[in-house]
Amino acid sequence: MTRRCEETIVRIYPDDEMKTPMHMSMGQEAVAVGVCRALGNNGDVVASYRSHATYLAQTEDHGSFFGELHGRVNGTADGKSGSMHLADIPKGMLGSTGIVAAGIPVAVGAAFANKQNSPGRIAAAFFGDGATDEGVFWESLNVSCAMGLPMMFVCEDNDLAVHTRKSHRQGFNSLVEVVKKYRCSVYEDDTNDVESIYAMTRSAIAQIIAMGTPAFLNVKTYRYLEPCGTTMDSDAPYRRAEEDAYWKGRDCVALQRARLLANGLAEKDVVAVENEINAAILASVAAAKAAAHPTPQQLYYGVFYEAP
Amino acid sequence: MRRLSFAEAIRECLFQEMERDPSVIVYGIGVPDFKGIFGTTVGLGEKFGPQRCFDTPLSEDIMTGFALGAALKGLRPVHIHIRTDFLLLAMNQLVNMISCHNYMTGGHTPVPIVIRAIIGRGWGQGAQHSKSLFNYFTHIPGLKVVAPATPRDGKGLLAAAIRDNNPVVFLEHRWLHWIEDDVPEESYETPIGVAQTLREGSDLTIVATSWMVIEAVHAAKILAGVGINVEVIDPRTLAPMDMAPIIASVKKTGRLLIADYDWLNSGLSAEIAADVGVACFGRLKQPIERVGFAPTPCPTVRTLENHFYPNAETIVRMAEKMLQRAPMDLSGVDFFSHERRFRGPL
Ligand SMILES: Cc1ncc(C[n+]2csc(CCOP(=O)(O)OP(=O)(O)O)c2C)c(N)n1
């Protein structure tokens, strides 16, 4: 569903009706889907600006998603948030932030509150490998380990921060080895396979609950499109052809589709589900286009809290 | 003379300053990459090598304190942020360390640091990628704050900032990068702390900052069509502010409109108004007026964004109000937008 939503964005973005910068998840969806499915209804998540997959996996709501991207009143925030700040707090999607790493401490605070008020509920921060350059990442890791919080760090490791690779940014060889020195459990995955990420997250959750300490998940993955925008930039100077081919050869959606068929599902049944998803997405896009634009007065609403 | 875009003028200045003075270093997230901060740093890395032009980890805080250490040991760092919002992560180093270091060490310590940051409206940039925060910086003693609005001033003021022995925050609006103007080829300095009068007029003084300079000149042209003569002053430097020409102008026109590219609340515009209120007490024919951002976070959606940002129309309407004129018909006027770029010269 996430992939189809983003394919739809790629197709209709040139119509220029969604005037919001797009940081696309395409290629990386298995991380959000695997982790959010494993959390089930018992997790709170905070995403980076690369928020589409996390938002869709956590809320399964492409209606408000397309409403927001179109800047209409049926969006998550009447168009005020656009693509970068998607949130649905009742569904445990606490927010998405355009400031790299700034959402991580928010998840730590949620973990603290959950520990007191919702035992068994886990807070997860999604962030890129670039975010681990920021001081607040290390402070968040330290605080959660020192306080023993039910917190899950999910590093979506695509090796890139915009166009700069980890090797140019990091003065150590392995983030995972460094994090292992903290009082938390550390997991790694490089399969881009949603079921493997799901299983790993289930173990991490069990460990968080059993030990009362955080977990750190380093999930290797690959971003297909440009850092911000909807075009495939395979020819850009920072790309490497072999790497591109390797990851596109283990596309997470293709892997899962092949698995379903191998497990005995008929092609026509898979196609039927895909068609159903596509039709629902098209209905969401149509609903967004039909929804009203916010009125000028709406600019002034919401600066301070108002009772719903 | 050649025409250069604002972005090209900035880039030329960086090349010339790095050539002139081997102690100048230029760095920041994405600085040497092929997109080079809206094109303003493209080629610097290739020309001057990784010792003098480099990318950094995503670590604004440390890389700001780093500038202070490097400056104390004889380098002249230029640290670049692709959005001013990201500079908030470095406020501790900027405000607690850099701004007062010279003062705390007796007044004779050169602290030659330039912090370049891109401000303002892009295209649906929303609440975390669009701030100006002029007053965050102008509030702090020990920081100079520069916000040029033309390619010529961009080049000259950046050179002056790099050669200055004090920390200078250099704020440039994204849309200015497209503007083209005559820019001298040779290296030159535009003095920090000197305002420029862009248009003379007798009915109303408009003081405008950064992108609002473009909008104010546009508004002045529209108002001239109905016989209203507007004087437009671009302070160019926001701290220290060159108040003398502003005060002289208001004494002449008796009316002041401040068009700030920022929120009004506790802002730079209030500071200018306060100074003019003191200096021109009894000479004002009208209360001082201000236009700026709506008092809300910046929304992403275009329809609301258009109401959030002031433009030439906002200025025209306020000028009409101040001069007790009926609102004119602006239906045929094209205002600047992301799609309808102003390319200059003014
Ligand atoms: C504090 C801050 N600094 C810089 C930026 C500009 N910026 C936006 S995305 C990005 C790269 C982030 O890389 P990573 O965390 O690995 O996430 P990815 O884009 O790969 O998902 C940078 C430097 C920012 N948004 N916030």
XYZ file of C-alpha atoms and ligand atoms in Angstrom:
680
model
C 0.000 0.000 0.000
C 2.851 2.350 0.882
C 4.597 1.631 -2.391
C 1.407 2.133 -4.383
C 0.747 5.434 -2.619
C 4.194 6.683 -3.524
C 3.928 5.427 -7.086
C 0.751 7.448 -7.273
C 2.606 10.497 -5.973
C 5.327 10.038 -8.598
C 2.629 9.899 -11.261
C 0.526 12.870 -10.200
C 3.149 15.173 -8.641
C 3.841 16.844 -11.992
C 0.198 18.020 -12.032
C 1.461 20.482 -9.401
C -1.537 20.111 -7.136
C 0.573 18.882 -4.216
C 2.729 21.892 -3.473
C 4.822 20.349 -0.746
C 8.396 19.050 -0.915
C 8.395 15.233 -0.993
C 10.923 13.088 0.837
C 10.075 9.699 -0.547
C 10.400 6.406 1.272
C 10.497 4.320 -1.892
C 12.903 1.395 -1.539
C 12.967 1.694 2.266
C 9.350 0.761 3.071
C 10.160 -2.596 4.648
C 11.641 -0.885 7.698
C 8.551 1.114 8.631
C 6.129 -1.640 7.701
C 8.058 -4.385 9.518
C 8.548 -2.336 12.683
C 5.070 -0.783 12.868
C 3.377 -4.145 12.215
C 5.439 -5.683 14.994
C 4.470 -2.881 17.372
C 0.840 -3.488 16.440
C -1.470 -1.192 18.335
C 0.940 -0.994 21.207
C 3.478 1.483 19.953
C 4.066 5.191 19.531
C 6.308 6.340 16.721
C 8.092 9.497 15.678
C 9.339 9.830 12.113
C 11.806 12.028 10.292
C 10.735 14.165 7.317
C 11.024 10.928 5.290
C 7.713 10.140 6.872
C 5.446 8.595 4.244
C 6.117 4.920 4.946
C 6.054 5.397 8.707
C 2.831 7.381 8.606
C 1.092 4.908 6.307
C 2.357 1.853 8.185
C 1.340 3.257 11.546
C -2.065 4.687 10.563
C -3.020 2.751 7.384
C -4.832 5.938 6.455
C -4.091 7.127 2.937
C -7.217 9.287 2.914
C -5.847 11.878 5.325
C -2.405 11.380 3.776
C -3.482 12.461 0.310
C -5.709 15.154 1.802
C -2.718 16.662 3.561
C -0.429 16.423 0.554
C -3.078 18.231 -1.473
C -3.391 20.876 1.239
C -7.092 20.264 1.818
C -9.257 20.302 4.894
C -9.502 16.506 4.938
C -5.764 16.283 5.593
C -4.076 15.688 8.925
C -3.614 19.434 9.520
C -5.631 21.328 6.875
C -2.534 21.415 4.692
C -0.466 23.185 7.307
C 1.873 20.251 7.754
C 2.360 19.048 4.195
C 4.544 16.011 3.671
C 7.147 16.780 6.331
C 5.096 16.898 9.527
C 2.529 14.120 9.187
C 1.011 13.067 12.488
C -1.958 11.212 13.933
C -1.494 11.245 17.673
C -4.439 8.999 18.673
C -3.000 6.332 16.371
C 0.424 6.623 17.970
C 1.948 8.650 15.148
C 3.305 11.397 17.361
C 4.896 13.484 14.641
C 7.401 13.886 11.842
C 10.069 16.525 11.834
C 12.025 18.401 9.196
C 14.885 19.022 11.584
C 17.210 16.031 11.404
C 17.255 14.017 14.663
C 14.907 16.432 16.425
C 12.189 13.793 16.797
C 14.357 11.277 18.630
C 14.107 12.904 22.091
C 10.355 13.218 21.596
C 10.129 9.447 21.378
C 12.277 9.180 24.512
C 9.789 11.372 26.381
C 6.927 9.237 25.108
C 8.762 6.132 26.324
C 9.122 7.719 29.746
C 5.380 8.466 29.901
C 4.504 4.998 28.600
C 6.661 3.351 31.229
C 4.549 5.025 33.912
C 1.123 5.014 32.320
C 1.008 2.270 29.690
C 3.192 -0.664 30.707
C 4.121 -2.792 27.706
C 3.732 0.086 25.265
C 6.881 1.000 23.370
C 7.973 4.254 21.757
C 10.020 4.081 18.574
C 12.061 6.768 16.862
C 12.724 6.366 13.139
C 15.719 8.256 11.809
C 18.343 8.053 9.104
C 22.009 7.244 9.559
C 22.679 10.957 9.074
C 20.743 11.734 12.236
C 23.270 9.756 14.264
C 25.805 12.522 13.528
C 23.777 14.879 15.714
C 24.522 15.283 19.395
C 20.885 14.845 20.329
C 20.924 11.277 19.013
C 23.695 10.356 21.468
C 22.047 12.259 24.275
C 18.781 10.419 23.596
C 20.537 7.063 23.556
C 22.304 7.851 26.798
C 19.177 9.122 28.556
C 17.046 6.141 27.515
C 19.710 3.655 28.586
C 20.436 5.471 31.842
C 16.727 5.673 32.671
C 15.889 2.198 31.395
C 13.074 3.289 29.094
C 10.859 1.156 26.815
C 12.364 2.825 23.791
C 13.258 1.529 20.357
C 15.768 3.310 18.143
C 15.233 2.466 14.474
C 18.073 3.593 12.237
C 17.070 3.476 8.568
C 20.601 3.070 7.327
C 20.735 4.014 3.628
C 24.386 5.097 3.941
C 23.505 8.570 2.668
C 22.754 11.960 4.143
C 21.560 13.886 1.087
C 24.625 13.053 -1.083
C 27.207 12.384 1.636
C 28.147 8.866 2.667
C 28.646 7.596 6.191
C 32.353 7.033 5.603
C 32.825 10.810 5.180
C 30.794 11.676 8.241
C 31.676 9.101 10.854
C 34.880 8.845 12.820
C 34.198 5.244 13.780
C 33.784 2.068 11.796
C 30.586 0.607 13.116
C 27.730 2.415 14.782
C 26.376 -0.899 15.987
C 29.626 -1.745 17.784
C 29.585 1.635 19.521
C 25.949 1.348 20.565
C 26.624 -2.129 21.966
C 28.603 -0.444 24.755
C 25.378 1.174 25.982
C 22.945 -0.640 28.283
C 20.564 -1.678 25.508
C 20.074 -4.574 23.135
C 21.270 -4.157 19.571
C 19.831 -5.747 16.413
C 20.955 -5.628 12.818
C 19.309 -6.459 9.523
C 20.481 -6.077 5.948
C 17.869 -8.129 4.125
C 15.388 -5.388 3.141
C 12.883 -8.157 3.798
C 9.793 -7.089 5.689
C 9.257 -10.436 7.410
C 12.801 -10.595 8.678
C 12.491 -7.028 10.007
C 9.167 -7.937 11.588
C 10.654 -10.961 13.343
C 13.653 -8.980 14.542
C 11.391 -6.264 15.936
C 9.271 -8.857 17.774
C 12.449 -10.116 19.493
C 13.454 -6.557 20.306
C 10.049 -5.846 21.828
C 10.225 -8.997 23.947
C 13.678 -7.970 25.143
C 12.613 -4.392 25.971
C 9.744 -5.710 28.051
C 11.723 -8.468 29.727
C 14.842 -6.432 30.510
C 13.360 -2.944 30.923
C 16.055 -1.489 28.677
C 15.943 0.093 25.198
C 16.667 -1.595 21.888
C 18.612 -0.261 18.951
C 17.751 -1.585 15.472
C 20.112 -0.878 12.603
C 18.338 -1.721 9.376
C 20.277 -1.412 6.140
C 18.176 -0.228 3.239
C 18.297 1.886 0.097
C 16.589 5.055 -1.093
C 15.510 4.827 -4.741
C 14.627 8.438 -5.455
C 16.457 11.735 -5.028
C 16.847 12.939 -1.417
C 13.936 15.333 -1.837
C 11.679 14.990 -4.851
C 10.040 12.282 -6.890
C 12.601 11.518 -9.588
C 14.914 8.551 -9.821
C 18.417 10.084 -9.770
C 20.401 6.937 -10.615
C 22.809 9.011 -12.745
C 23.679 11.541 -10.036
C 27.403 11.676 -9.220
C 26.973 10.242 -5.725
C 25.233 7.059 -6.877
C 27.075 3.781 -7.477
C 25.781 1.542 -10.242
C 26.511 -1.797 -8.493
C 24.895 -0.632 -5.297
C 21.849 0.596 -7.187
C 21.524 -2.725 -8.979
C 22.079 -4.736 -5.791
C 19.297 -3.041 -3.854
C 16.841 -2.839 -6.707
C 17.456 -6.564 -7.111
C 16.160 -7.047 -3.568
C 13.234 -4.705 -3.739
C 11.190 -5.193 -0.583
C 7.833 -5.261 -2.335
C 9.036 -7.695 -4.999
C 10.524 -9.946 -2.291
C 7.275 -10.099 -0.405
C 5.203 -10.653 -3.544
C 7.441 -13.535 -4.585
C 7.122 -15.004 -1.109
C 3.336 -14.883 -1.227
C 3.342 -16.744 -4.537
C 5.904 -19.264 -3.277
C 3.709 -19.850 -0.236
C 0.963 -20.992 -2.560
C -1.102 -17.880 -3.092
C -2.451 -17.693 -6.635
C -1.241 -14.891 -8.877
C -4.823 -13.828 -9.436
C -5.431 -13.479 -5.701
C -2.357 -11.296 -5.306
C -3.479 -9.200 -8.265
C -6.933 -8.895 -6.759
C -5.477 -7.487 -3.534
C -3.254 -5.130 -5.512
C -6.209 -3.910 -7.531
C -8.205 -3.356 -4.400
C -5.371 -1.257 -2.925
C -4.987 0.728 -6.127
C -8.689 1.472 -6.303
C -8.757 2.616 -2.678
C -5.790 4.917 -3.282
C -7.401 6.434 -6.355
C -10.514 7.056 -4.288
C -8.390 8.830 -1.666
C -6.784 11.024 -4.315
C -10.190 11.858 -5.752
C -11.535 12.656 -2.282
C -8.563 14.929 -1.638
C -9.101 16.791 -4.879
C -12.787 17.173 -4.102
C -12.193 18.424 -0.552
C -12.280 22.126 0.254
C -9.214 24.327 0.476
C -8.664 25.841 3.911
C -10.118 29.319 4.260
C -7.761 32.250 4.873
C -9.049 32.460 8.485
C -7.754 28.958 9.091
C -4.241 30.391 8.962
C -4.824 31.776 12.456
C -6.355 28.659 14.020
C -4.269 26.333 16.083
C -1.480 28.629 17.205
C -2.660 27.883 20.720
C -4.611 24.907 21.930
C -8.347 24.968 21.463
C -10.641 22.331 22.896
C -11.827 20.074 20.058
C 29.296 45.611 -16.737
C 28.447 41.907 -16.511
C 25.207 40.722 -15.104
C 25.407 38.057 -12.442
C 22.747 36.357 -10.413
C 22.839 36.801 -6.657
C 23.949 33.170 -6.304
C 26.768 33.687 -8.819
C 27.825 36.886 -7.077
C 28.107 35.062 -3.750
C 30.070 32.272 -5.382
C 32.429 34.723 -7.089
C 33.029 36.461 -3.782
C 33.908 33.171 -2.068
C 36.362 32.314 -4.851
C 37.997 35.741 -4.690
C 38.236 35.806 -0.903
C 39.704 32.305 -0.751
C 42.227 33.270 -3.409
C 43.104 36.530 -1.690
C 43.483 35.099 1.794
C 44.629 31.516 2.427
C 43.202 31.653 5.951
C 39.616 31.689 4.645
C 37.920 28.289 4.978
C 34.377 27.442 3.868
C 32.399 24.526 5.242
C 29.006 23.195 6.216
C 26.616 20.352 5.467
C 26.502 19.825 1.699
C 28.870 22.702 0.910
C 31.232 20.898 -1.521
C 28.540 18.717 -3.050
C 27.478 19.032 -6.676
C 24.407 21.106 -5.837
C 26.500 23.405 -3.634
C 24.003 25.413 -1.512
C 21.832 26.722 -4.349
C 24.926 26.858 -6.561
C 26.774 29.327 -4.352
C 29.614 26.964 -3.431
C 29.902 24.874 -6.596
C 33.534 24.277 -7.578
C 35.113 25.599 -4.356
C 36.066 22.136 -3.159
C 37.686 21.255 -6.498
C 39.615 24.529 -6.603
C 40.778 24.864 -3.001
C 40.855 21.276 -1.795
C 39.359 19.546 1.217
C 41.475 21.429 3.755
C 39.760 24.688 2.858
C 36.329 23.662 1.648
C 34.661 20.687 3.251
C 31.472 18.864 4.057
C 30.731 18.142 7.704
C 28.799 15.562 9.674
C 25.258 16.644 10.544
C 26.562 18.386 13.640
C 25.746 22.093 13.622
C 26.547 22.634 17.273
C 30.132 21.353 17.285
C 30.873 22.861 13.879
C 29.947 26.295 15.254
C 32.181 26.079 18.309
C 34.797 24.731 15.890
C 34.634 28.046 14.027
C 35.533 29.911 17.201
C 38.548 27.715 17.877
C 39.708 27.965 14.282
C 39.251 31.751 14.309
C 41.251 32.123 17.527
C 44.085 30.266 15.813
C 44.181 32.500 12.764
C 41.667 31.054 10.315
C 38.672 32.920 8.909
C 35.833 30.363 8.843
C 32.697 30.722 6.754
C 30.128 28.228 8.065
C 27.096 27.711 5.849
C 23.592 26.489 6.716
C 21.135 25.725 3.949
C 18.292 26.895 6.221
C 18.453 29.362 9.059
C 16.241 26.983 11.068
C 19.200 24.592 11.397
C 21.218 27.346 13.001
C 18.982 26.990 16.035
C 20.950 23.851 16.907
C 24.034 26.042 17.188
C 22.622 28.903 19.240
C 24.519 27.936 22.354
C 27.869 28.247 20.616
C 26.820 31.369 18.763
C 25.268 33.237 21.669
C 27.127 31.959 24.725
C 30.525 31.498 23.137
C 31.149 33.349 19.872
C 29.234 36.595 20.375
C 30.901 37.537 23.663
C 34.327 35.984 23.285
C 36.049 39.212 22.347
C 34.336 41.090 25.172
C 35.167 38.442 27.727
C 38.815 38.436 26.698
C 39.446 42.159 26.928
C 38.280 43.537 23.587
C 41.322 42.847 21.411
C 40.561 39.331 20.216
C 39.715 39.005 16.535
C 36.804 36.594 16.039
C 36.514 36.574 12.250
C 33.617 34.194 11.643
C 30.914 34.362 9.003
C 27.757 32.312 9.498
C 25.880 32.242 6.198
C 22.307 31.004 6.332
C 19.495 30.888 3.809
C 16.202 32.300 5.008
C 12.622 32.530 3.932
C 10.034 31.221 1.602
C 10.727 28.450 -0.826
C 8.030 26.203 -2.045
C 5.800 24.748 0.649
C 8.667 24.733 3.133
C 6.418 24.888 6.173
C 7.166 25.672 9.780
C 10.670 24.241 10.105
C 12.386 25.340 6.887
C 11.433 28.958 6.350
C 12.310 31.189 9.260
C 14.185 34.495 9.221
C 14.818 34.999 12.948
C 16.459 38.390 12.346
C 15.779 39.458 15.891
C 17.321 36.287 17.360
C 20.647 37.536 16.051
C 20.216 41.321 16.188
C 19.281 41.010 19.851
C 22.734 39.734 20.758
C 25.492 42.274 21.386
C 28.672 41.286 19.598
C 27.035 39.848 16.489
C 26.836 41.812 13.261
C 23.891 40.839 11.092
C 23.782 41.419 7.361
C 20.909 40.797 4.934
C 21.680 42.024 1.410
C 18.954 42.233 -1.227
C 20.887 42.775 -4.470
C 23.648 40.763 -6.167
C 26.029 43.702 -5.955
C 25.458 44.108 -2.224
C 25.594 40.359 -1.734
C 29.086 40.195 -3.159
C 30.354 43.342 -1.453
C 28.866 42.638 1.941
C 30.080 39.040 1.980
C 33.615 40.266 1.272
C 33.262 42.819 4.062
C 31.909 40.138 6.400
C 34.794 37.767 5.673
C 37.344 40.557 6.257
C 35.637 41.763 9.445
C 37.256 40.769 12.718
C 33.877 40.137 14.345
C 31.313 37.380 13.962
C 28.884 38.239 11.186
C 25.592 36.446 10.541
C 24.910 36.707 6.807
C 21.281 36.007 5.903
C 20.190 35.578 2.309
C 16.678 34.920 1.035
C 16.292 31.956 -1.283
C 14.416 33.840 -3.972
C 17.149 36.475 -4.137
C 19.453 33.858 -5.626
C 17.671 34.233 -8.980
C 17.968 38.006 -9.195
C 20.394 39.382 -11.749
C 22.176 42.687 -11.712
C 25.381 44.410 -12.791
C 28.139 43.169 -10.520
C 31.727 44.429 -10.744
C 34.199 41.721 -11.647
C 36.946 42.857 -9.318
C 36.733 42.227 -5.605
C 35.253 45.035 -3.496
C 33.727 45.631 -0.084
C 30.323 47.106 0.632
C 30.631 48.555 4.117
C 28.746 46.849 6.923
C 26.434 49.225 8.788
C 25.529 51.508 5.893
C 21.965 51.712 4.559
C 21.068 52.448 0.961
C 18.231 54.564 -0.372
C 16.901 52.770 -3.427
C 14.204 55.276 -4.399
C 13.565 58.812 -3.346
C 10.111 60.067 -2.487
C 8.332 62.661 -0.417
C 5.071 61.045 0.741
C 6.103 57.934 2.636
C 9.278 56.204 3.809
C 9.413 52.426 3.531
C 12.186 50.576 5.330
C 12.329 47.024 3.994
C 14.469 44.028 4.888
C 15.833 41.276 2.653
C 13.203 39.997 0.188
C 10.804 42.759 1.260
C 13.153 45.210 -0.467
C 12.140 43.642 -3.787
C 8.484 43.804 -2.822
C 8.803 47.404 -1.571
C 10.368 48.610 -4.812
C 7.619 46.833 -6.726
C 5.011 48.477 -4.500
C 6.675 51.875 -4.925
C 6.399 51.544 -8.705
C 2.703 50.676 -8.413
C 2.097 53.582 -6.024
C 3.962 55.969 -8.316
C 1.290 55.197 -10.889
C -1.283 56.898 -8.668
C 0.963 59.788 -7.725
C 2.252 58.506 -4.396
C 5.996 59.072 -4.039
C 7.638 56.510 -1.844
C 11.168 56.555 -0.511
C 12.547 53.027 -0.147
C 15.451 52.381 2.214
C 17.280 49.070 2.459
C 19.276 48.974 5.708
C 21.349 46.094 4.249
C 22.896 45.598 7.679
C 20.399 44.744 10.412
C 22.890 45.147 13.266
C 24.332 47.648 13.725
C 21.449 49.444 12.015
C 22.240 52.653 10.131
C 19.417 54.779 11.528
C 20.576 58.206 10.287
C 19.217 57.988 6.718
C 15.990 56.421 7.988
C 15.456 59.234 10.486
C 16.327 61.902 7.909
C 13.867 60.367 5.487
C 11.026 60.165 7.997
C 11.632 63.792 8.973
C 11.088 64.602 5.313
C 8.048 62.397 4.605
C 6.437 62.314 8.059
C 5.342 58.722 7.455
C 7.078 55.405 8.062
C 6.083 51.934 6.977
C 8.399 49.094 7.965
C 8.176 46.003 5.762
C 10.026 43.308 7.647
C 10.603 39.809 6.344
C 9.854 38.312 9.724
C 7.284 38.112 12.482
C 6.421 41.525 13.900
C 6.013 40.526 17.523
C 9.100 41.644 19.483
C 10.822 41.973 16.129
C 13.355 44.167 14.379
C 10.496 46.276 13.015
C 9.503 47.233 16.568
C 13.081 48.297 17.234
C 13.194 50.549 14.168
C 9.804 51.998 15.086
C 10.972 52.744 18.618
C 14.099 54.553 17.420
C 12.173 56.572 14.853
C 9.491 57.358 17.411
C 12.112 58.940 19.629
C 14.034 60.729 16.889
C 11.015 61.979 14.933
C 8.656 62.741 17.810
C 6.375 65.571 16.692
C 7.350 65.170 13.038
C 5.215 62.130 12.301
C 2.005 62.837 10.381
C 0.771 59.290 10.925
C 1.435 56.489 13.367
C 4.239 54.226 12.219
C 2.911 51.063 10.532
C 4.477 47.643 10.027
C 3.885 44.659 7.782
C 5.437 41.221 8.235
C 4.566 37.565 8.648
C 1.239 36.537 10.105
C 1.594 35.725 13.824
C 1.433 31.975 13.215
C 3.877 29.212 12.358
C 4.416 29.059 8.607
C 1.856 26.749 6.962
C 2.846 24.482 4.084
C -0.218 24.737 1.858
C 0.019 27.451 -0.784
C -3.365 29.047 -0.143
C -2.433 29.762 3.476
C 1.202 30.503 2.673
C -0.007 33.351 0.461
C -1.752 34.863 3.465
C 1.173 34.247 5.773
C 3.733 36.186 3.745
C 3.428 39.905 3.008
C 4.155 41.100 -0.513
C 3.929 44.231 -2.676
C 0.154 44.135 -2.439
C 0.260 44.167 1.376
C 2.568 47.179 1.190
C 0.368 49.017 -1.338
C -2.707 48.484 0.821
C -0.971 49.735 3.941
C 0.432 52.771 2.093
C -3.054 53.617 0.834
C -4.383 53.390 4.351
C -1.642 55.644 5.694
C -2.298 58.222 2.977
C -6.091 57.967 3.274
C -6.432 56.816 -0.303
C -9.124 54.491 -1.590
C -7.806 51.018 -2.499
C -6.820 50.868 -6.160
C -7.646 48.049 -8.523
C -4.713 45.637 -8.501
C -6.402 42.891 -10.473
C -4.099 43.217 -13.480
C -0.887 43.257 -11.474
C 1.434 40.262 -11.480
C 2.979 39.688 -8.080
C 6.135 37.654 -7.591
C 5.849 34.008 -6.692
C 7.952 30.904 -6.855
C 6.728 30.376 -10.401
C 6.838 34.020 -11.434
C 10.385 34.782 -10.448
C 11.702 38.280 -10.259
C 15.043 38.381 -12.027
C 15.937 42.047 -11.517
C 17.637 44.485 -11.552
C 15.520 46.603 -9.212
C 19.383 19.882 11.847
C 19.332 19.729 10.386
N 20.472 19.878 9.679
C 20.461 19.739 8.337
C 19.313 19.453 7.676
C 19.305 19.300 6.162
N 19.108 17.911 5.801
C 17.879 17.450 5.485
S 17.886 15.822 5.190
C 19.501 15.661 5.542
C 20.167 14.322 5.493
C 19.655 13.397 6.520
O 20.133 12.113 6.300
P 19.587 10.868 7.104
O 19.374 11.245 8.536
O 20.499 9.739 6.836
O 18.154 10.602 6.516
P 17.729 10.155 5.034
O 17.473 11.419 4.282
O 18.793 9.330 4.459
O 16.442 9.423 5.233
C 20.046 16.917 5.814
C 21.466 17.166 6.092
C 18.139 19.324 8.456
N 16.951 19.077 7.884
N 18.174 19.462 9.789
